[in-house]
Short mmCIF file of C-alpha atoms and ligand atoms in Angstrom, two decimals:
data_model
loop_
_atom_site.label_atom_id
_atom_site.label_comp_id
_atom_site.label_asym_id
_atom_site.label_seq_id
_atom_site.Cartn_x
_atom_site.Cartn_y
_atom_site.Cartn_z
CA MET A 1 -38.78 -5.16 -55.10
CA ILE A 2 -38.43 -8.36 -53.10
CA ILE A 3 -36.94 -7.19 -49.73
CA GLU A 4 -34.94 -9.78 -47.72
CA PRO A 5 -32.99 -9.49 -44.44
CA ARG A 6 -29.61 -8.35 -44.82
CA ILE A 7 -27.93 -8.81 -41.32
CA ARG A 8 -24.49 -7.00 -40.37
CA GLY A 9 -23.63 -7.91 -36.88
CA PHE A 10 -26.19 -6.73 -34.68
CA VAL A 11 -28.27 -4.52 -37.13
CA CYS A 12 -30.21 -5.54 -40.19
CA ILE A 13 -29.71 -2.83 -43.05
CA THR A 14 -33.00 -3.74 -44.83
CA ALA A 15 -36.81 -3.80 -43.45
CA HIS A 16 -39.90 -4.85 -44.73
CA PRO A 17 -42.93 -2.07 -45.17
CA GLU A 18 -45.73 -4.64 -44.97
CA GLY A 19 -43.86 -6.69 -42.36
CA CYS A 20 -43.52 -3.66 -40.31
CA ALA A 21 -47.24 -2.78 -40.58
CA ALA A 22 -48.12 -6.15 -39.67
CA LYS A 23 -46.19 -6.04 -36.42
CA VAL A 24 -47.49 -2.44 -35.67
CA GLN A 25 -51.04 -3.82 -36.11
CA GLU A 26 -50.28 -6.84 -33.71
CA GLU A 27 -49.48 -4.17 -31.09
CA ILE A 28 -52.56 -2.15 -31.81
CA ASP A 29 -54.83 -5.42 -31.81
CA PHE A 30 -53.15 -6.05 -28.40
CA CYS A 31 -54.00 -2.53 -27.12
CA ARG A 32 -57.48 -2.79 -28.27
CA SER A 33 -58.03 -6.12 -26.32
CA GLN A 34 -57.17 -4.64 -23.19
CA GLN A 35 -59.39 -2.92 -20.51
CA ALA A 36 -57.88 0.84 -20.16
CA PRO A 37 -58.75 3.08 -17.26
CA ALA A 38 -61.14 5.97 -17.92
CA ASP A 39 -59.02 8.86 -17.31
CA GLY A 40 -55.91 8.10 -19.72
CA PRO A 41 -53.64 10.72 -21.71
CA ARG A 42 -55.35 12.77 -24.29
CA LYS A 43 -52.29 14.57 -26.34
CA VAL A 44 -49.14 12.81 -26.13
CA LEU A 45 -45.55 13.60 -27.22
CA VAL A 46 -43.21 10.62 -27.67
CA ILE A 47 -39.77 11.45 -28.42
CA GLY A 48 -38.10 8.25 -29.69
CA ALA A 49 -41.35 7.01 -31.16
CA SER A 50 -40.41 4.80 -34.08
CA THR A 51 -39.07 1.77 -32.58
CA GLY A 52 -38.90 -0.45 -29.39
CA TYR A 53 -40.37 1.05 -26.26
CA GLY A 54 -41.13 4.47 -27.70
CA LEU A 55 -43.14 3.05 -30.49
CA SER A 56 -45.07 0.79 -28.17
CA SER A 57 -45.81 3.80 -25.78
CA ARG A 58 -46.99 5.70 -28.87
CA ILE A 59 -49.41 2.48 -29.77
CA ALA A 60 -50.48 2.16 -26.26
CA ALA A 61 -51.53 5.96 -25.89
CA ALA A 62 -53.32 6.12 -29.26
CA PHE A 63 -54.98 2.77 -29.52
CA GLY A 64 -55.34 1.87 -25.83
CA HIS A 65 -56.49 5.43 -24.78
CA GLY A 66 -57.68 7.34 -28.01
CA ALA A 67 -54.90 10.04 -27.63
CA ASP A 68 -53.54 12.06 -30.14
CA THR A 69 -49.90 11.51 -30.72
CA LEU A 70 -46.99 13.51 -32.06
CA GLY A 71 -43.95 11.31 -32.55
CA VAL A 72 -40.36 12.62 -32.86
CA PHE A 73 -37.57 10.09 -34.26
CA PHE A 74 -34.52 9.92 -36.34
CA GLU A 75 -35.10 7.49 -39.24
CA ARG A 76 -34.04 7.06 -42.78
CA PRO A 77 -36.77 7.45 -45.56
CA SER A 78 -36.44 5.41 -48.90
CA ALA A 79 -33.91 6.62 -51.00
CA LYS A 80 -32.61 5.74 -54.46
CA GLY A 81 -34.91 2.79 -54.66
CA LYS A 82 -33.59 1.30 -51.20
CA PRO A 83 -35.97 0.47 -48.37
CA ALA A 84 -36.35 2.97 -45.62
CA SER A 85 -35.52 2.06 -42.06
CA ALA A 86 -37.81 -0.16 -39.78
CA GLY A 87 -38.69 2.82 -37.62
CA TRP A 88 -39.78 4.87 -40.71
CA TYR A 89 -42.21 2.14 -41.79
CA ASN A 90 -43.46 1.50 -38.38
CA SER A 91 -44.36 5.39 -38.15
CA VAL A 92 -46.00 5.21 -41.47
CA ALA A 93 -48.27 2.21 -40.37
CA VAL A 94 -48.94 3.95 -36.72
CA GLU A 95 -50.05 7.20 -38.62
CA LYS A 96 -52.10 5.25 -41.12
CA ALA A 97 -54.13 3.30 -38.51
CA ALA A 98 -54.25 6.32 -36.29
CA HIS A 99 -55.88 8.40 -39.10
CA GLN A 100 -58.36 5.57 -39.89
CA ALA A 101 -59.42 5.49 -36.36
CA GLY A 102 -60.27 9.12 -36.39
CA LEU A 103 -57.02 10.15 -34.30
CA TYR A 104 -54.51 12.90 -34.88
CA ALA A 105 -50.96 11.53 -35.38
CA SER A 106 -48.22 13.34 -36.83
CA SER A 107 -44.38 12.94 -36.95
CA ILE A 108 -41.10 14.96 -36.94
CA ASN A 109 -38.22 13.09 -38.31
CA GLY A 110 -34.75 14.54 -37.33
CA ASP A 111 -32.38 14.99 -34.38
CA ALA A 112 -34.26 15.26 -31.32
CA PHE A 113 -31.07 16.62 -29.47
CA SER A 114 -31.03 19.79 -31.57
CA ASP A 115 -32.67 23.10 -30.68
CA GLU A 116 -34.18 23.06 -34.32
CA ILE A 117 -36.25 19.76 -33.74
CA LYS A 118 -37.29 21.07 -30.30
CA ALA A 119 -38.67 24.39 -31.99
CA GLU A 120 -40.27 22.47 -34.72
CA THR A 121 -41.99 20.06 -32.26
CA ILE A 122 -43.32 23.14 -30.22
CA GLU A 123 -44.62 24.94 -33.16
CA ARG A 124 -46.49 21.62 -34.34
CA ILE A 125 -47.84 21.27 -30.69
CA LYS A 126 -49.05 24.88 -30.81
CA LYS A 127 -50.60 24.84 -34.11
CA ASP A 128 -52.15 21.14 -34.01
CA LEU A 129 -52.54 20.11 -30.19
CA GLY A 130 -52.35 23.24 -28.09
CA GLN A 131 -50.72 21.46 -25.11
CA VAL A 132 -49.69 17.83 -24.37
CA ASP A 133 -50.51 16.18 -21.15
CA LEU A 134 -47.78 13.33 -21.39
CA VAL A 135 -44.13 13.34 -22.75
CA VAL A 136 -42.50 10.09 -23.27
CA TYR A 137 -38.78 10.03 -23.41
CA SER A 138 -37.56 7.02 -25.02
CA LEU A 139 -34.31 7.81 -26.94
CA ALA A 140 -31.47 5.42 -27.37
CA SER A 141 -28.58 6.85 -29.39
CA PRO A 142 -24.96 6.24 -29.71
CA ARG A 143 -23.93 9.78 -30.28
CA ARG A 144 -25.24 13.44 -29.22
CA THR A 145 -24.15 16.78 -30.44
CA ASP A 146 -24.50 19.31 -27.59
CA PRO A 147 -26.69 22.19 -29.00
CA LYS A 148 -25.06 24.78 -27.02
CA THR A 149 -21.36 23.92 -27.88
CA GLY A 150 -21.66 21.83 -31.15
CA GLU A 151 -19.49 19.33 -29.56
CA THR A 152 -20.31 15.62 -30.49
CA TYR A 153 -20.40 13.10 -27.57
CA ARG A 154 -20.22 9.27 -28.12
CA SER A 155 -21.30 6.78 -25.63
CA VAL A 156 -19.44 3.67 -24.79
CA LEU A 157 -20.65 0.51 -23.40
CA LYS A 158 -17.81 -0.29 -21.01
CA PRO A 159 -17.33 -1.30 -17.19
CA ILE A 160 -15.97 1.18 -14.93
CA GLY A 161 -12.91 0.79 -12.46
CA GLN A 162 -11.94 -2.48 -13.68
CA PRO A 163 -11.84 -4.83 -16.63
CA TYR A 164 -14.74 -7.26 -17.39
CA ALA A 165 -14.76 -10.45 -18.95
CA ASN A 166 -17.69 -12.75 -19.45
CA GLN A 167 -19.28 -14.92 -22.16
CA SER A 168 -21.64 -13.62 -24.78
CA LEU A 169 -23.68 -14.52 -27.68
CA ASP A 170 -22.69 -13.87 -31.40
CA THR A 171 -26.11 -13.59 -32.60
CA ASP A 172 -25.18 -13.66 -36.23
CA LYS A 173 -23.46 -16.94 -35.90
CA GLY A 174 -25.34 -18.52 -32.82
CA GLU A 175 -22.15 -19.28 -31.07
CA ILE A 176 -21.03 -18.49 -27.46
CA ILE A 177 -17.97 -16.06 -27.56
CA GLU A 178 -15.91 -14.88 -24.58
CA VAL A 179 -15.97 -10.81 -24.48
CA ALA A 180 -13.33 -8.85 -22.55
CA MET A 181 -13.64 -5.07 -21.90
CA GLU A 182 -11.07 -2.52 -20.51
CA PRO A 183 -12.66 -0.07 -18.20
CA ALA A 184 -13.79 3.27 -19.46
CA SER A 185 -11.59 6.33 -19.12
CA GLN A 186 -13.30 9.39 -17.00
CA GLU A 187 -13.83 10.91 -20.61
CA GLU A 188 -15.95 8.09 -21.87
CA ILE A 189 -18.10 7.93 -18.64
CA ASP A 190 -18.70 11.58 -18.95
CA ALA A 191 -19.40 11.25 -22.75
CA THR A 192 -21.87 8.54 -22.07
CA VAL A 193 -23.78 10.43 -19.43
CA LYS A 194 -23.88 13.42 -21.93
CA VAL A 195 -25.47 11.22 -24.60
CA MET A 196 -27.81 8.76 -22.60
CA GLY A 197 -28.04 10.88 -19.24
CA GLY A 198 -31.05 13.09 -18.28
CA GLU A 199 -29.83 16.53 -19.78
CA ASP A 200 -31.58 16.31 -23.11
CA TRP A 201 -34.82 15.25 -21.26
CA GLU A 202 -34.51 18.18 -18.89
CA LEU A 203 -33.83 20.51 -22.17
CA TRP A 204 -36.94 19.25 -23.83
CA MET A 205 -38.99 19.78 -20.60
CA ASP A 206 -37.60 23.37 -20.01
CA ALA A 207 -38.53 24.24 -23.73
CA LEU A 208 -41.88 22.72 -23.47
CA SER A 209 -42.75 24.36 -20.32
CA GLU A 210 -41.14 27.83 -21.43
CA ALA A 211 -43.34 27.72 -24.62
CA GLY A 212 -46.46 27.07 -22.44
CA VAL A 213 -47.34 23.70 -24.25
CA LEU A 214 -47.32 21.47 -21.27
CA ALA A 215 -50.83 21.00 -19.95
CA PRO A 216 -51.29 21.81 -16.13
CA GLU A 217 -51.60 18.24 -15.24
CA ALA A 218 -48.82 17.01 -17.59
CA LYS A 219 -46.76 13.77 -16.55
CA THR A 220 -43.52 12.68 -18.33
CA VAL A 221 -41.62 9.38 -18.16
CA ALA A 222 -38.28 8.08 -19.20
CA TYR A 223 -36.91 4.49 -19.46
CA SER A 224 -34.28 2.77 -17.43
CA TYR A 225 -32.82 -0.61 -16.72
CA ILE A 226 -31.36 -2.42 -13.68
CA GLY A 227 -31.25 -6.24 -14.52
CA PRO A 228 -29.28 -8.91 -12.70
CA GLU A 229 -25.90 -8.72 -11.02
CA LEU A 230 -24.48 -10.93 -13.99
CA THR A 231 -24.78 -7.65 -16.23
CA TRP A 232 -24.00 -5.12 -13.64
CA PRO A 233 -20.38 -4.71 -14.38
CA ILE A 234 -21.44 -3.89 -18.25
CA TYR A 235 -24.86 -2.09 -17.48
CA THR A 236 -25.81 -0.85 -13.95
CA ASN A 237 -22.32 -0.28 -12.61
CA GLY A 238 -20.93 0.59 -15.96
CA THR A 239 -20.87 3.56 -18.26
CA ILE A 240 -24.68 3.31 -19.35
CA GLY A 241 -25.47 2.75 -15.64
CA MET A 242 -24.02 6.11 -14.88
CA ALA A 243 -26.13 7.77 -17.55
CA LYS A 244 -29.10 6.04 -16.13
CA LYS A 245 -28.50 7.45 -12.74
CA ASP A 246 -28.31 10.83 -14.20
CA VAL A 247 -31.84 10.25 -15.73
CA GLU A 248 -33.08 9.68 -12.24
CA ARG A 249 -31.47 12.85 -11.28
CA ALA A 250 -33.22 14.66 -14.04
CA ALA A 251 -36.58 13.22 -12.98
CA ARG A 252 -36.31 15.07 -9.53
CA GLU A 253 -35.05 18.32 -11.32
CA ILE A 254 -37.92 18.32 -13.65
CA THR A 255 -40.41 17.56 -10.88
CA ASP A 256 -39.02 20.30 -8.71
CA LYS A 257 -38.77 22.71 -11.53
CA HIS A 258 -41.82 22.29 -13.65
CA GLY A 259 -44.26 20.69 -11.03
CA CYS A 260 -45.19 18.14 -13.17
CA GLN A 261 -44.63 14.50 -12.28
CA ALA A 262 -41.42 13.17 -13.93
CA LEU A 263 -41.14 9.59 -13.58
CA VAL A 264 -38.48 6.89 -14.42
CA SER A 265 -39.96 3.25 -15.39
CA ILE A 266 -37.53 0.26 -15.00
CA ASN A 267 -38.48 -1.77 -17.83
CA LYS A 268 -37.82 -5.46 -18.83
CA ALA A 269 -34.80 -6.40 -20.96
CA LEU A 270 -36.14 -6.94 -24.40
CA VAL A 271 -35.01 -7.48 -28.09
CA THR A 272 -34.87 -3.84 -29.50
CA GLN A 273 -32.10 -2.31 -31.88
CA ALA A 274 -30.71 -0.53 -28.73
CA SER A 275 -30.31 -3.89 -26.60
CA SER A 276 -28.98 -6.26 -29.30
CA ALA A 277 -25.80 -3.94 -29.27
CA ILE A 278 -25.03 -4.41 -25.63
CA PRO A 279 -22.54 -7.24 -24.96
CA VAL A 280 -23.73 -10.05 -22.62
CA VAL A 281 -27.41 -8.88 -22.81
CA PRO A 282 -28.55 -11.00 -25.84
CA LEU A 283 -27.52 -14.12 -24.15
CA TYR A 284 -29.08 -13.26 -20.79
CA ILE A 285 -32.32 -12.37 -22.67
CA SER A 286 -32.12 -15.76 -24.70
CA ILE A 287 -32.07 -17.70 -21.16
CA LEU A 288 -34.54 -15.19 -19.44
CA PHE A 289 -37.07 -15.49 -22.37
CA LYS A 290 -36.97 -19.25 -21.99
CA LEU A 291 -37.73 -19.18 -18.20
CA MET A 292 -40.56 -16.60 -18.36
CA LYS A 293 -42.26 -18.08 -21.30
CA GLU A 294 -42.10 -21.51 -19.32
CA LYS A 295 -43.83 -19.59 -16.17
CA GLY A 296 -46.36 -17.79 -18.27
CA THR A 297 -44.81 -14.33 -17.44
CA HIS A 298 -43.12 -13.24 -20.62
CA GLU A 299 -44.05 -9.88 -22.11
CA GLY A 300 -42.84 -7.85 -25.01
CA CYS A 301 -42.61 -4.11 -25.37
CA ILE A 302 -46.38 -3.53 -26.06
CA GLU A 303 -47.48 -5.63 -22.82
CA GLN A 304 -44.85 -3.86 -20.69
CA MET A 305 -46.21 -0.23 -22.09
CA VAL A 306 -49.89 -1.10 -21.57
CA ARG A 307 -49.20 -2.15 -18.08
CA LEU A 308 -47.19 1.32 -17.65
CA PHE A 309 -50.10 3.38 -18.62
CA ASN A 310 -53.05 1.11 -17.13
CA ASP A 311 -51.57 -0.14 -13.82
CA HIS A 312 -49.09 2.92 -13.04
CA LEU A 313 -49.37 6.16 -14.93
CA TYR A 314 -53.34 6.17 -15.28
CA SER A 315 -54.37 3.80 -12.70
CA THR A 316 -56.64 5.53 -10.16
CA ALA A 317 -54.34 4.63 -7.22
CA GLY A 318 -51.60 6.28 -8.96
CA PRO A 319 -48.12 4.65 -9.92
CA THR A 320 -46.49 2.17 -7.63
CA LEU A 321 -43.01 3.16 -6.75
CA ASP A 322 -39.78 1.37 -5.29
CA ASP A 323 -37.86 2.97 -2.43
CA ASP A 324 -36.30 5.04 -4.95
CA GLY A 325 -39.23 6.33 -6.35
CA ARG A 326 -39.21 4.47 -9.69
CA ILE A 327 -42.06 2.22 -11.55
CA ARG A 328 -40.93 -1.24 -11.58
CA LEU A 329 -42.12 -2.91 -14.88
CA ASP A 330 -39.06 -5.27 -14.38
CA ASP A 331 -40.92 -6.95 -11.51
CA LEU A 332 -41.67 -10.03 -13.27
CA GLU A 333 -38.06 -10.55 -14.74
CA MET A 334 -36.47 -9.88 -11.32
CA GLN A 335 -38.54 -12.60 -9.57
CA PRO A 336 -36.16 -14.62 -7.30
CA ASP A 337 -37.04 -18.19 -8.82
CA ILE A 338 -36.56 -16.59 -12.25
CA GLN A 339 -33.25 -14.87 -11.53
CA ALA A 340 -32.05 -17.99 -9.58
CA ALA A 341 -32.65 -20.15 -12.76
CA VAL A 342 -30.66 -17.60 -14.83
CA ALA A 343 -27.73 -17.92 -12.51
CA LYS A 344 -27.95 -21.69 -12.77
CA ILE A 345 -28.11 -21.94 -16.59
CA TRP A 346 -25.47 -19.25 -17.32
CA PRO A 347 -22.39 -21.07 -16.52
CA THR A 348 -23.54 -24.31 -18.29
CA VAL A 349 -24.65 -22.82 -21.77
CA ASN A 350 -22.22 -23.50 -24.71
CA THR A 351 -22.64 -23.16 -28.52
CA GLY A 352 -24.04 -27.00 -28.44
CA ASN A 353 -26.73 -26.54 -25.95
CA LEU A 354 -27.70 -23.08 -26.77
CA ASN A 355 -30.99 -23.99 -28.39
CA GLU A 356 -31.86 -26.53 -25.67
CA LEU A 357 -31.13 -24.23 -22.59
CA THR A 358 -32.08 -20.78 -24.00
CA ASP A 359 -34.77 -19.32 -26.24
CA PHE A 360 -32.18 -18.28 -28.74
CA GLY A 361 -34.97 -19.27 -31.46
CA GLY A 362 -37.30 -16.67 -29.71
CA TYR A 363 -34.47 -14.16 -29.89
CA GLN A 364 -33.77 -14.37 -33.54
CA LYS A 365 -37.67 -14.31 -34.21
CA ASP A 366 -37.94 -10.99 -32.22
CA PHE A 367 -34.94 -9.53 -33.71
CA LEU A 368 -36.21 -10.14 -37.35
CA GLU A 369 -39.52 -8.97 -36.62
CA LEU A 370 -38.02 -5.49 -35.36
CA PHE A 371 -37.12 -5.08 -39.28
CA GLY A 372 -40.58 -6.36 -40.43
CA PHE A 373 -39.27 -9.99 -41.25
CA GLY A 374 -40.90 -13.29 -40.37
CA LEU A 375 -44.36 -11.87 -39.65
CA CYS A 376 -47.35 -14.20 -40.08
CA GLY A 377 -49.69 -13.38 -43.01
CA VAL A 378 -47.09 -11.41 -45.07
CA ASP A 379 -45.97 -12.74 -48.36
CA TYR A 380 -42.35 -12.11 -48.60
CA THR A 381 -42.10 -13.43 -52.34
CA VAL A 382 -44.01 -10.68 -53.85
CA ASP A 383 -42.72 -7.33 -54.92
CA THR A 384 -43.04 -4.74 -52.67
CA ALA A 385 -42.90 -0.76 -53.09
CA VAL A 386 -40.27 0.62 -50.77
CA ASP A 387 -41.33 4.28 -50.85
CA HIS A 388 -43.95 4.97 -48.38
CA PRO A 389 -44.30 8.65 -47.25
CA LEU A 390 -45.47 9.57 -43.70
CA PRO A 391 -49.33 10.37 -44.33
CA SER A 392 -48.94 13.36 -41.98
CA ALA A 393 -46.51 14.90 -44.38
CA GLU A 394 -48.60 14.48 -47.44
CA GLY A 395 -51.18 17.11 -45.81
P1 NAI B 401 -34.61 1.64 -29.81
O1 NAI B 401 -33.44 1.70 -30.36
O2 NAI B 401 -35.55 0.59 -30.24
O3 NAI B 401 -35.45 3.16 -30.03
C1 NAI B 401 -34.70 4.27 -29.93
C2 NAI B 401 -35.56 5.41 -30.53
O4 NAI B 401 -34.81 6.73 -30.57
C3 NAI B 401 -35.95 5.16 -31.98
O5 NAI B 401 -37.32 5.83 -32.08
C4 NAI B 401 -34.96 6.28 -32.72
O6 NAI B 401 -35.41 6.67 -34.10
C5 NAI B 401 -34.81 7.37 -31.67
N1 NAI B 401 -33.69 8.03 -31.85
C6 NAI B 401 -32.47 7.66 -31.67
N2 NAI B 401 -31.34 8.87 -32.01
C7 NAI B 401 -32.35 9.94 -32.05
C8 NAI B 401 -32.15 11.38 -32.46
N3 NAI B 401 -30.75 11.86 -32.38
N4 NAI B 401 -33.11 11.97 -32.68
C9 NAI B 401 -34.49 11.59 -32.44
N5 NAI B 401 -34.52 10.30 -32.43
C10 NAI B 401 -33.72 9.43 -32.12
O7 NAI B 401 -34.41 1.70 -28.16
P2 NAI B 401 -35.27 0.99 -27.06
O8 NAI B 401 -34.62 -0.38 -26.61
O9 NAI B 401 -36.66 1.16 -27.05
O10 NAI B 401 -34.85 2.07 -25.84
C11 NAI B 401 -35.76 3.30 -25.49
C12 NAI B 401 -35.25 3.43 -24.06
O11 NAI B 401 -35.79 2.40 -23.18
C13 NAI B 401 -33.72 3.79 -23.65
O12 NAI B 401 -33.74 4.93 -22.70
C14 NAI B 401 -33.26 2.41 -23.17
O13 NAI B 401 -32.21 2.52 -22.23
C15 NAI B 401 -34.72 2.13 -22.49
N6 NAI B 401 -34.76 0.51 -22.22
C16 NAI B 401 -34.52 -0.38 -22.88
C17 NAI B 401 -34.63 -1.69 -22.59
C18 NAI B 401 -34.45 -2.81 -23.68
O14 NAI B 401 -34.21 -3.98 -23.23
N7 NAI B 401 -34.56 -2.40 -24.76
C19 NAI B 401 -34.77 -2.03 -21.25
C20 NAI B 401 -35.07 -0.84 -20.41
C21 NAI B 401 -35.01 0.13 -20.63
#
């Protein structure tokens, strides 16, 4: 069938298999062009491995360091002739390329918050890898069912303590809009911490450790964000920020409990399926991208992850940490001249000057590429098969 983008608000409900494969290949090529430190990861578990930062972590480990990778994700395979989700096609492409390169790569598709998927992952590690020496935790989810109680929690993106209003970007229509949000209730704050906080990361590390599948020198890393003051009411000081504080608490717990280095990396704001759902952030990203591209400091997920692996996790000097013990991959985003320029542009943006003052075009391009659309060298006018099984599942 001919697959075209069908955008509904901040998601695209179709994905293009060859386009996703082309995007994955671009990231693989970038990794191969970079000089990696001699001592890198060998056997890597990536939880949330199919899109965004988790996908790029997996690619950086496999194609930058020659690591064997096991990816866990929650994606939709093709059914009834309809395309699979982008993360499914991405994972098919990663596995294929890894196998061609002689690397082990397999995947588990299911709810990473559940005990069943943790048990299946441990069995797979025992059978195929023995132990893992790096665990990347890169889940972004709107809901989580607690495996102990069966209760389902839903995360919200809301300010805390007082209402918040600001301008935002309707990315579908390309219009500046006003958004107003009421503060979260305590129940909503707690639910967001349950979903996006560190509890599940701890449960994973407990389970892996108890099963004896963590290598003695194992490291683990989870991702977080801080960003500029203008997004703090909705991000850092909002419900999601509380969850991210809990991720930092979990890092300390994991390090104390399992003696493995548990790190939090503060990453750059980038266009992913998760970030496009956060009010205000797409407008900030559009302004930020214009300024960082002009300055020559712009990076995408793969550049960020290669820098994480090469300059921090596996650098001979070890990771460079801030005063709170975190890796700061957002260093270039947070440079004072960049942030001062964002703050100057912010109040002057309107629908009429959006394309002049921001890189909304770049935002839209990145958004479509998340779903495999707009990639160079892909002929979108020819029929394409939608059903692509995961190579590792074919035996
Ligand atoms: P994403 O939406 O691209 O990826 C989320 C991943 O989680 C996918 O692989 C998806 O399949 C998986 N997933 C979701 N629910 C699952 C479930 N129940 N079971 C198994 N897998 C599940 O998100 P993105 O943006 O890459 O976020 C990853 C992490 O990076 C998050 O912690 C996020 O807060 C953080 N981060 C993101 C930034 C951004 O600008 N996108 C900036 C800094 C940090």
